[in-house]
Amino acid sequence: KITASRAGGNELQVGFADFLSIPEKGRWWLTGAAWAGGGKNKRGQQQDVEKDAGDGESHLLDLAGEMRMNTSLRKNVFCVIMGATDYLDAYSKLIKLRLTSVQSREVVRILVNCCGSEQAYNPYYGYLAQKLCQHDRTHKFTCQLTYWDLFKDWSKEGNTMRCITNLALLLAHLITHFSVSLSVLKVVEFNNLEENAIVFFYSLFRKILGAKDATLVSVFERIAYSLDLEDLRDGIWYFFHQYLLVKSTAEAKSKE
């Protein structure tokens, strides 16, 4: 099961104890869930539910502040993404926010921000981003712009190696699930890369090359024939020979 997690790396979801206490507390984490059990009176049970929900919301708002979610819109989107039980739950709640075209641009940017802040890559973000891109081309375009911003400024504050690797794996997911094309890399100068950029593209291409044969062929076919993407094809080929194949050969020799 793919779930959201806190920026610190711990999963943010309903705990096992909550399932064991369904007879006493009901399915309080489900919006509109009804409960008609015994034990505490209704007022006492409702107070417990409100306290648990309030504590969780308060923690998310604290996290939102730490991550500079400085508008009501950004805080709401952040709490939905980080408080969801899984990516389908998050997607459903984001759709229900009924954001305008301009407001919806914040969704992918916040998702990418959260993904980069994790201790390790969480596939939750990849599946949520994939679902959003399939739903609305606006999200796909914003995703492209967000990565272009990254490519322009690798040394930006917060772009640690951990963050860079997480974002590389997120993009690899979107590319191998055909939500985004390799053409998103057309703005990259592969013959002039900073250290962070080398780490990013090494992680990206290693993940892509681990895909199934049919997927891998389809990924590269999407950029294989366009004359406008000739420089991109040359750049990827250059990177493979300059960094990826050299490293792979060295790794193979070290295992002999």
PDB file of C-alpha atoms in Angstrom:
ATOM      1  CA  LYS A   1       0.000   0.000   0.000  1.00  0.00           C
ATOM      2  CA  ILE A   2       1.410   3.355  -1.014  1.00  0.00           C
ATOM      3  CA  THR A   3       0.915   6.075   1.552  1.00  0.00           C
ATOM      4  CA  ALA A   4       1.934   9.635   2.226  1.00  0.00           C
ATOM      5  CA  SER A   5       4.654  10.307   4.759  1.00  0.00           C
ATOM      6  CA  ARG A   6       5.949  13.145   6.865  1.00  0.00           C
ATOM      7  CA  ALA A   7       8.911  15.203   5.769  1.00  0.00           C
ATOM      8  CA  GLY A   8      10.933  13.351   8.395  1.00  0.00           C
ATOM      9  CA  GLY A   9      10.290  10.025   6.688  1.00  0.00           C
ATOM     10  CA  ASN A  10       7.688   8.483   9.037  1.00  0.00           C
ATOM     11  CA  GLU A  11       4.440   7.346   7.421  1.00  0.00           C
ATOM     12  CA  LEU A  12       1.536   9.646   8.035  1.00  0.00           C
ATOM     13  CA  GLN A  13      -1.498   7.384   8.102  1.00  0.00           C
ATOM     14  CA  VAL A  14      -4.043   5.719  10.334  1.00  0.00           C
ATOM     15  CA  GLY A  15      -2.269   3.549  12.882  1.00  0.00           C
ATOM     16  CA  PHE A  16      -2.929  -0.155  13.529  1.00  0.00           C
ATOM     17  CA  ALA A  17      -4.374   0.736  16.928  1.00  0.00           C
ATOM     18  CA  ASP A  18      -7.071   2.754  15.179  1.00  0.00           C
ATOM     19  CA  PHE A  19      -8.297  -0.377  13.411  1.00  0.00           C
ATOM     20  CA  LEU A  20      -8.378  -2.311  16.695  1.00  0.00           C
ATOM     21  CA  SER A  21     -10.434   0.441  18.326  1.00  0.00           C
ATOM     22  CA  ILE A  22     -13.118   0.661  15.621  1.00  0.00           C
ATOM     23  CA  PRO A  23     -15.794  -0.784  17.995  1.00  0.00           C
ATOM     24  CA  GLU A  24     -15.062   2.010  20.505  1.00  0.00           C
ATOM     25  CA  LYS A  25     -14.184   4.954  18.270  1.00  0.00           C
ATOM     26  CA  GLY A  26     -15.592   4.043  14.870  1.00  0.00           C
ATOM     27  CA  ARG A  27     -13.877   4.748  11.551  1.00  0.00           C
ATOM     28  CA  TRP A  28     -13.178   8.334  12.535  1.00  0.00           C
ATOM     29  CA  TRP A  29     -10.605   8.871   9.754  1.00  0.00           C
ATOM     30  CA  LEU A  30     -13.231   8.457   7.027  1.00  0.00           C
ATOM     31  CA  THR A  31     -15.094  11.591   6.007  1.00  0.00           C
ATOM     32  CA  GLY A  32     -18.778  11.156   6.800  1.00  0.00           C
ATOM     33  CA  ALA A  33     -18.288   7.783   8.482  1.00  0.00           C
ATOM     34  CA  ALA A  34     -21.136   6.877  10.837  1.00  0.00           C
ATOM     35  CA  TRP A  35     -20.751   5.032  14.131  1.00  0.00           C
ATOM     36  CA  ALA A  36     -23.407   3.715  16.428  1.00  0.00           C
ATOM     37  CA  GLY A  37     -21.672   1.672  19.107  1.00  0.00           C
ATOM     38  CA  GLY A  38     -21.676   1.433  22.861  1.00  0.00           C
ATOM     39  CA  GLY A  39     -19.065   2.298  25.458  1.00  0.00           C
ATOM     40  CA  LYS A  40     -18.734   6.054  25.821  1.00  0.00           C
ATOM     41  CA  ASN A  41     -21.671   8.350  25.381  1.00  0.00           C
ATOM     42  CA  LYS A  42     -21.933  10.206  22.079  1.00  0.00           C
ATOM     43  CA  ARG A  43     -20.577  13.442  23.502  1.00  0.00           C
ATOM     44  CA  GLY A  44     -17.483  11.752  24.950  1.00  0.00           C
ATOM     45  CA  GLN A  45     -16.843   9.793  21.750  1.00  0.00           C
ATOM     46  CA  GLN A  46     -17.187  12.921  19.618  1.00  0.00           C
ATOM     47  CA  GLN A  47     -14.745  14.798  21.840  1.00  0.00           C
ATOM     48  CA  ASP A  48     -12.155  12.026  21.385  1.00  0.00           C
ATOM     49  CA  VAL A  49     -12.599  12.112  17.614  1.00  0.00           C
ATOM     50  CA  GLU A  50     -12.230  15.877  17.506  1.00  0.00           C
ATOM     51  CA  LYS A  51      -9.127  15.734  19.690  1.00  0.00           C
ATOM     52  CA  ASP A  52      -7.436  13.075  17.508  1.00  0.00           C
ATOM     53  CA  ALA A  53      -8.331  14.898  14.286  1.00  0.00           C
ATOM     54  CA  GLY A  54      -7.343  18.238  15.763  1.00  0.00           C
ATOM     55  CA  ASP A  55      -3.953  16.950  16.887  1.00  0.00           C
ATOM     56  CA  GLY A  56      -3.232  15.534  13.431  1.00  0.00           C
ATOM     57  CA  GLU A  57      -4.301  18.716  11.671  1.00  0.00           C
ATOM     58  CA  SER A  58      -2.263  20.827  14.074  1.00  0.00           C
ATOM     59  CA  HIS A  59       0.856  18.777  13.358  1.00  0.00           C
ATOM     60  CA  LEU A  60       0.346  19.114   9.618  1.00  0.00           C
ATOM     61  CA  LEU A  61      -0.073  22.868   9.929  1.00  0.00           C
ATOM     62  CA  ASP A  62       3.168  23.013  11.926  1.00  0.00           C
ATOM     63  CA  LEU A  63       4.914  21.069   9.154  1.00  0.00           C
ATOM     64  CA  ALA A  64       3.383  23.380   6.562  1.00  0.00           C
ATOM     65  CA  GLY A  65       4.881  26.346   8.378  1.00  0.00           C
ATOM     66  CA  GLU A  66       8.313  24.704   8.511  1.00  0.00           C
ATOM     67  CA  MET A  67       8.148  24.100   4.758  1.00  0.00           C
ATOM     68  CA  ARG A  68       7.147  27.712   4.032  1.00  0.00           C
ATOM     69  CA  MET A  69       3.592  27.028   2.966  1.00  0.00           C
ATOM     70  CA  ASN A  70       2.744  30.678   3.503  1.00  0.00           C
ATOM     71  CA  THR A  71      -0.751  30.997   2.006  1.00  0.00           C
ATOM     72  CA  SER A  72      -4.058  29.348   2.854  1.00  0.00           C
ATOM     73  CA  LEU A  73      -4.097  27.662  -0.549  1.00  0.00           C
ATOM     74  CA  ARG A  74      -0.638  26.169  -0.102  1.00  0.00           C
ATOM     75  CA  LYS A  75      -1.447  25.026   3.439  1.00  0.00           C
ATOM     76  CA  ASN A  76      -4.665  23.341   2.293  1.00  0.00           C
ATOM     77  CA  VAL A  77      -2.955  21.520  -0.579  1.00  0.00           C
ATOM     78  CA  PHE A  78      -0.046  20.510   1.668  1.00  0.00           C
ATOM     79  CA  CYS A  79      -2.388  19.082   4.330  1.00  0.00           C
ATOM     80  CA  VAL A  80      -4.291  17.084   1.710  1.00  0.00           C
ATOM     81  CA  ILE A  81      -1.120  15.603   0.200  1.00  0.00           C
ATOM     82  CA  MET A  82       0.558  14.819   3.514  1.00  0.00           C
ATOM     83  CA  GLY A  83      -2.583  13.754   5.360  1.00  0.00           C
ATOM     84  CA  ALA A  84      -4.020  11.346   2.799  1.00  0.00           C
ATOM     85  CA  THR A  85      -4.170   7.605   3.441  1.00  0.00           C
ATOM     86  CA  ASP A  86      -2.946   6.817  -0.094  1.00  0.00           C
ATOM     87  CA  TYR A  87      -2.517   8.486  -3.471  1.00  0.00           C
ATOM     88  CA  LEU A  88      -6.107   7.827  -4.549  1.00  0.00           C
ATOM     89  CA  ASP A  89      -7.381   9.439  -1.365  1.00  0.00           C
ATOM     90  CA  ALA A  90      -5.124  12.439  -1.985  1.00  0.00           C
ATOM     91  CA  TYR A  91      -6.212  12.707  -5.622  1.00  0.00           C
ATOM     92  CA  SER A  92      -9.899  12.594  -4.693  1.00  0.00           C
ATOM     93  CA  LYS A  93      -9.508  15.291  -2.042  1.00  0.00           C
ATOM     94  CA  LEU A  94      -7.467  17.530  -4.343  1.00  0.00           C
ATOM     95  CA  ILE A  95     -10.162  17.321  -7.012  1.00  0.00           C
ATOM     96  CA  LYS A  96     -12.781  18.266  -4.415  1.00  0.00           C
ATOM     97  CA  LEU A  97     -10.885  21.478  -3.662  1.00  0.00           C
ATOM     98  CA  ARG A  98     -12.181  22.742  -7.042  1.00  0.00           C
ATOM     99  CA  LEU A  99      -9.131  24.882  -7.682  1.00  0.00           C
ATOM    100  CA  THR A 100      -8.974  27.330 -10.565  1.00  0.00           C
ATOM    101  CA  SER A 101      -6.478  26.798 -13.366  1.00  0.00           C
ATOM    102  CA  VAL A 102      -4.092  29.271 -11.754  1.00  0.00           C
ATOM    103  CA  GLN A 103      -4.490  27.792  -8.262  1.00  0.00           C
ATOM    104  CA  SER A 104      -3.964  24.238  -9.490  1.00  0.00           C
ATOM    105  CA  ARG A 105      -0.400  25.107 -10.481  1.00  0.00           C
ATOM    106  CA  GLU A 106       0.502  25.038  -6.809  1.00  0.00           C
ATOM    107  CA  VAL A 107      -0.431  21.356  -6.474  1.00  0.00           C
ATOM    108  CA  VAL A 108       2.458  19.881  -8.461  1.00  0.00           C
ATOM    109  CA  ARG A 109       4.953  22.380  -7.044  1.00  0.00           C
ATOM    110  CA  ILE A 110       3.990  21.449  -3.482  1.00  0.00           C
ATOM    111  CA  LEU A 111       4.046  17.746  -4.348  1.00  0.00           C
ATOM    112  CA  VAL A 112       7.576  18.079  -5.753  1.00  0.00           C
ATOM    113  CA  ASN A 113       8.628  20.071  -2.683  1.00  0.00           C
ATOM    114  CA  CYS A 114       7.312  17.377  -0.343  1.00  0.00           C
ATOM    115  CA  CYS A 115       8.931  14.591  -2.370  1.00  0.00           C
ATOM    116  CA  GLY A 116      12.309  16.295  -2.264  1.00  0.00           C
ATOM    117  CA  SER A 117      12.070  16.731   1.519  1.00  0.00           C
ATOM    118  CA  GLU A 118      11.677  13.020   2.267  1.00  0.00           C
ATOM    119  CA  GLN A 119      14.520  11.035   3.835  1.00  0.00           C
ATOM    120  CA  ALA A 120      14.170   8.557   0.960  1.00  0.00           C
ATOM    121  CA  TYR A 121      12.069   8.484  -2.201  1.00  0.00           C
ATOM    122  CA  ASN A 122       8.445   7.504  -1.580  1.00  0.00           C
ATOM    123  CA  PRO A 123       6.609   6.090  -4.649  1.00  0.00           C
ATOM    124  CA  TYR A 124       3.425   7.682  -3.278  1.00  0.00           C
ATOM    125  CA  TYR A 125       4.428  10.961  -4.910  1.00  0.00           C
ATOM    126  CA  GLY A 126       5.052   9.326  -8.273  1.00  0.00           C
ATOM    127  CA  TYR A 127       1.637   7.687  -8.397  1.00  0.00           C
ATOM    128  CA  LEU A 128      -0.113  10.848  -7.229  1.00  0.00           C
ATOM    129  CA  ALA A 129       1.707  12.999  -9.789  1.00  0.00           C
ATOM    130  CA  GLN A 130       0.927  10.434 -12.487  1.00  0.00           C
ATOM    131  CA  LYS A 131      -2.765  10.512 -11.612  1.00  0.00           C
ATOM    132  CA  LEU A 132      -2.828  14.307 -11.663  1.00  0.00           C
ATOM    133  CA  CYS A 133      -1.060  14.503 -15.043  1.00  0.00           C
ATOM    134  CA  GLN A 134      -3.537  12.026 -16.510  1.00  0.00           C
ATOM    135  CA  HIS A 135      -6.449  14.078 -15.196  1.00  0.00           C
ATOM    136  CA  ASP A 136      -5.402  17.508 -16.436  1.00  0.00           C
ATOM    137  CA  ARG A 137      -2.709  18.630 -18.881  1.00  0.00           C
ATOM    138  CA  THR A 138      -2.205  21.711 -16.702  1.00  0.00           C
ATOM    139  CA  HIS A 139      -0.510  19.501 -14.121  1.00  0.00           C
ATOM    140  CA  LYS A 140       1.675  17.949 -16.800  1.00  0.00           C
ATOM    141  CA  PHE A 141       2.765  21.373 -18.020  1.00  0.00           C
ATOM    142  CA  THR A 142       3.430  22.595 -14.460  1.00  0.00           C
ATOM    143  CA  CYS A 143       5.500  19.492 -13.820  1.00  0.00           C
ATOM    144  CA  GLN A 144       7.607  20.303 -16.860  1.00  0.00           C
ATOM    145  CA  LEU A 145       8.092  23.919 -15.735  1.00  0.00           C
ATOM    146  CA  THR A 146       9.001  22.807 -12.214  1.00  0.00           C
ATOM    147  CA  TYR A 147      11.790  20.577 -13.518  1.00  0.00           C
ATOM    148  CA  TRP A 148      12.990  23.285 -15.883  1.00  0.00           C
ATOM    149  CA  ASP A 149      13.359  25.568 -12.857  1.00  0.00           C
ATOM    150  CA  LEU A 150      15.468  22.875 -11.203  1.00  0.00           C
ATOM    151  CA  PHE A 151      17.651  22.477 -14.297  1.00  0.00           C
ATOM    152  CA  LYS A 152      18.325  26.228 -14.318  1.00  0.00           C
ATOM    153  CA  ASP A 153      19.530  26.408 -10.707  1.00  0.00           C
ATOM    154  CA  TRP A 154      21.041  23.211  -9.341  1.00  0.00           C
ATOM    155  CA  SER A 155      22.677  25.019  -6.420  1.00  0.00           C
ATOM    156  CA  LYS A 156      19.430  26.493  -5.078  1.00  0.00           C
ATOM    157  CA  GLU A 157      19.029  26.320  -1.290  1.00  0.00           C
ATOM    158  CA  GLY A 158      17.539  22.992  -0.276  1.00  0.00           C
ATOM    159  CA  ASN A 159      18.816  21.069  -3.317  1.00  0.00           C
ATOM    160  CA  THR A 160      20.720  18.500  -1.282  1.00  0.00           C
ATOM    161  CA  MET A 161      21.905  15.228  -2.794  1.00  0.00           C
ATOM    162  CA  ARG A 162      18.994  13.489  -1.074  1.00  0.00           C
ATOM    163  CA  CYS A 163      16.525  15.971  -2.563  1.00  0.00           C
ATOM    164  CA  ILE A 164      18.095  15.710  -6.015  1.00  0.00           C
ATOM    165  CA  THR A 165      17.921  11.913  -5.949  1.00  0.00           C
ATOM    166  CA  ASN A 166      14.282  11.906  -4.825  1.00  0.00           C
ATOM    167  CA  LEU A 167      13.291  14.268  -7.630  1.00  0.00           C
ATOM    168  CA  ALA A 168      15.206  12.188 -10.169  1.00  0.00           C
ATOM    169  CA  LEU A 169      13.294   9.064  -9.126  1.00  0.00           C
ATOM    170  CA  LEU A 170      10.012  10.983  -9.263  1.00  0.00           C
ATOM    171  CA  LEU A 171      10.722  12.071 -12.834  1.00  0.00           C
ATOM    172  CA  ALA A 172      11.796   8.532 -13.767  1.00  0.00           C
ATOM    173  CA  HIS A 173       8.412   7.279 -12.563  1.00  0.00           C
ATOM    174  CA  LEU A 174       6.553   9.861 -14.655  1.00  0.00           C
ATOM    175  CA  ILE A 175       8.626   9.088 -17.740  1.00  0.00           C
ATOM    176  CA  THR A 176       8.295   5.294 -17.499  1.00  0.00           C
ATOM    177  CA  HIS A 177       4.550   5.638 -16.887  1.00  0.00           C
ATOM    178  CA  PHE A 178       4.245   7.984 -19.909  1.00  0.00           C
ATOM    179  CA  SER A 179       2.942  10.948 -17.944  1.00  0.00           C
ATOM    180  CA  VAL A 180       5.926  13.022 -19.062  1.00  0.00           C
ATOM    181  CA  SER A 181       8.218  12.523 -22.053  1.00  0.00           C
ATOM    182  CA  LEU A 182      12.014  12.466 -22.108  1.00  0.00           C
ATOM    183  CA  SER A 183      11.635  15.638 -24.151  1.00  0.00           C
ATOM    184  CA  VAL A 184      11.380  17.473 -20.814  1.00  0.00           C
ATOM    185  CA  LEU A 185      15.196  17.224 -20.849  1.00  0.00           C
ATOM    186  CA  LYS A 186      15.567  19.202 -24.080  1.00  0.00           C
ATOM    187  CA  VAL A 187      16.700  22.320 -22.179  1.00  0.00           C
ATOM    188  CA  VAL A 188      19.631  20.494 -20.558  1.00  0.00           C
ATOM    189  CA  GLU A 189      23.230  20.985 -21.713  1.00  0.00           C
ATOM    190  CA  PHE A 190      24.632  17.536 -21.016  1.00  0.00           C
ATOM    191  CA  ASN A 191      28.196  18.570 -21.865  1.00  0.00           C
ATOM    192  CA  ASN A 192      28.231  21.171 -19.084  1.00  0.00           C
ATOM    193  CA  LEU A 193      26.773  19.682 -15.915  1.00  0.00           C
ATOM    194  CA  GLU A 194      27.284  20.594 -12.269  1.00  0.00           C
ATOM    195  CA  GLU A 195      27.858  17.884  -9.653  1.00  0.00           C
ATOM    196  CA  ASN A 196      24.218  17.927  -8.521  1.00  0.00           C
ATOM    197  CA  ALA A 197      23.104  17.600 -12.133  1.00  0.00           C
ATOM    198  CA  ILE A 198      25.343  14.574 -12.701  1.00  0.00           C
ATOM    199  CA  VAL A 199      23.861  12.886  -9.618  1.00  0.00           C
ATOM    200  CA  PHE A 200      20.345  13.705 -10.829  1.00  0.00           C
ATOM    201  CA  PHE A 201      20.745  12.331 -14.343  1.00  0.00           C
ATOM    202  CA  TYR A 202      22.727   9.307 -13.191  1.00  0.00           C
ATOM    203  CA  SER A 203      19.868   8.400 -10.804  1.00  0.00           C
ATOM    204  CA  LEU A 204      17.249   9.203 -13.447  1.00  0.00           C
ATOM    205  CA  PHE A 205      18.720   7.108 -16.245  1.00  0.00           C
ATOM    206  CA  ARG A 206      19.676   4.198 -14.002  1.00  0.00           C
ATOM    207  CA  LYS A 207      16.043   3.979 -12.896  1.00  0.00           C
ATOM    208  CA  ILE A 208      14.707   4.305 -16.444  1.00  0.00           C
ATOM    209  CA  LEU A 209      17.088   1.646 -17.738  1.00  0.00           C
ATOM    210  CA  GLY A 210      15.763  -0.729 -15.093  1.00  0.00           C
ATOM    211  CA  ALA A 211      12.297  -0.677 -16.674  1.00  0.00           C
ATOM    212  CA  LYS A 212      10.875  -3.576 -18.677  1.00  0.00           C
ATOM    213  CA  ASP A 213      12.106  -3.913 -22.255  1.00  0.00           C
ATOM    214  CA  ALA A 214       8.808  -2.848 -23.852  1.00  0.00           C
ATOM    215  CA  THR A 215       8.593   0.207 -21.608  1.00  0.00           C
ATOM    216  CA  LEU A 216      12.192   1.168 -22.284  1.00  0.00           C
ATOM    217  CA  VAL A 217      11.713   0.967 -26.058  1.00  0.00           C
ATOM    218  CA  SER A 218       8.561   3.090 -25.873  1.00  0.00           C
ATOM    219  CA  VAL A 219      10.262   5.708 -23.695  1.00  0.00           C
ATOM    220  CA  PHE A 220      13.062   6.264 -26.217  1.00  0.00           C
ATOM    221  CA  GLU A 221      10.835   5.913 -29.277  1.00  0.00           C
ATOM    222  CA  ARG A 222       8.973   9.026 -28.145  1.00  0.00           C
ATOM    223  CA  ILE A 223      12.068  11.148 -28.859  1.00  0.00           C
ATOM    224  CA  ALA A 224      13.649   9.026 -31.590  1.00  0.00           C
ATOM    225  CA  TYR A 225      12.391  10.655 -34.770  1.00  0.00           C
ATOM    226  CA  SER A 226      11.786  14.348 -34.160  1.00  0.00           C
ATOM    227  CA  LEU A 227      14.361  16.601 -35.833  1.00  0.00           C
ATOM    228  CA  ASP A 228      13.791  19.163 -33.072  1.00  0.00           C
ATOM    229  CA  LEU A 229      15.061  16.665 -30.484  1.00  0.00           C
ATOM    230  CA  GLU A 230      18.312  15.726 -32.235  1.00  0.00           C
ATOM    231  CA  ASP A 231      20.385  17.724 -29.745  1.00  0.00           C
ATOM    232  CA  LEU A 232      18.611  15.969 -26.871  1.00  0.00           C
ATOM    233  CA  ARG A 233      19.365  12.536 -28.315  1.00  0.00           C
ATOM    234  CA  ASP A 234      23.029  13.501 -28.755  1.00  0.00           C
ATOM    235  CA  GLY A 235      23.119  14.869 -25.201  1.00  0.00           C
ATOM    236  CA  ILE A 236      21.687  11.699 -23.676  1.00  0.00           C
ATOM    237  CA  TRP A 237      24.113   9.569 -25.698  1.00  0.00           C
ATOM    238  CA  TYR A 238      26.984  11.761 -24.498  1.00  0.00           C
ATOM    239  CA  PHE A 239      25.908  11.410 -20.860  1.00  0.00           C
ATOM    240  CA  PHE A 240      25.609   7.644 -21.160  1.00  0.00           C
ATOM    241  CA  HIS A 241      29.173   7.335 -22.423  1.00  0.00           C
ATOM    242  CA  GLN A 242      30.655  10.013 -20.210  1.00  0.00           C
ATOM    243  CA  TYR A 243      29.122   8.942 -16.905  1.00  0.00           C
ATOM    244  CA  LEU A 244      26.705   6.041 -16.918  1.00  0.00           C
ATOM    245  CA  LEU A 245      28.556   3.446 -18.978  1.00  0.00           C
ATOM    246  CA  VAL A 246      31.878   4.298 -17.360  1.00  0.00           C
ATOM    247  CA  LYS A 247      30.399   3.834 -13.896  1.00  0.00           C
ATOM    248  CA  SER A 248      28.601   0.648 -14.902  1.00  0.00           C
ATOM    249  CA  THR A 249      31.826  -0.839 -16.286  1.00  0.00           C
ATOM    250  CA  ALA A 250      33.721   0.094 -13.138  1.00  0.00           C
ATOM    251  CA  GLU A 251      31.002  -1.476 -10.964  1.00  0.00           C
ATOM    252  CA  ALA A 252      31.101  -4.691 -13.022  1.00  0.00           C
ATOM    253  CA  LYS A 253      34.896  -4.970 -12.673  1.00  0.00           C
ATOM    254  CA  SER A 254      34.714  -4.411  -8.920  1.00  0.00           C
ATOM    255  CA  LYS A 255      32.361  -7.409  -8.606  1.00  0.00           C
ATOM    256  CA  GLU A 256      34.665  -9.764 -10.514  1.00  0.00           C
TER     257      GLU A 256
END
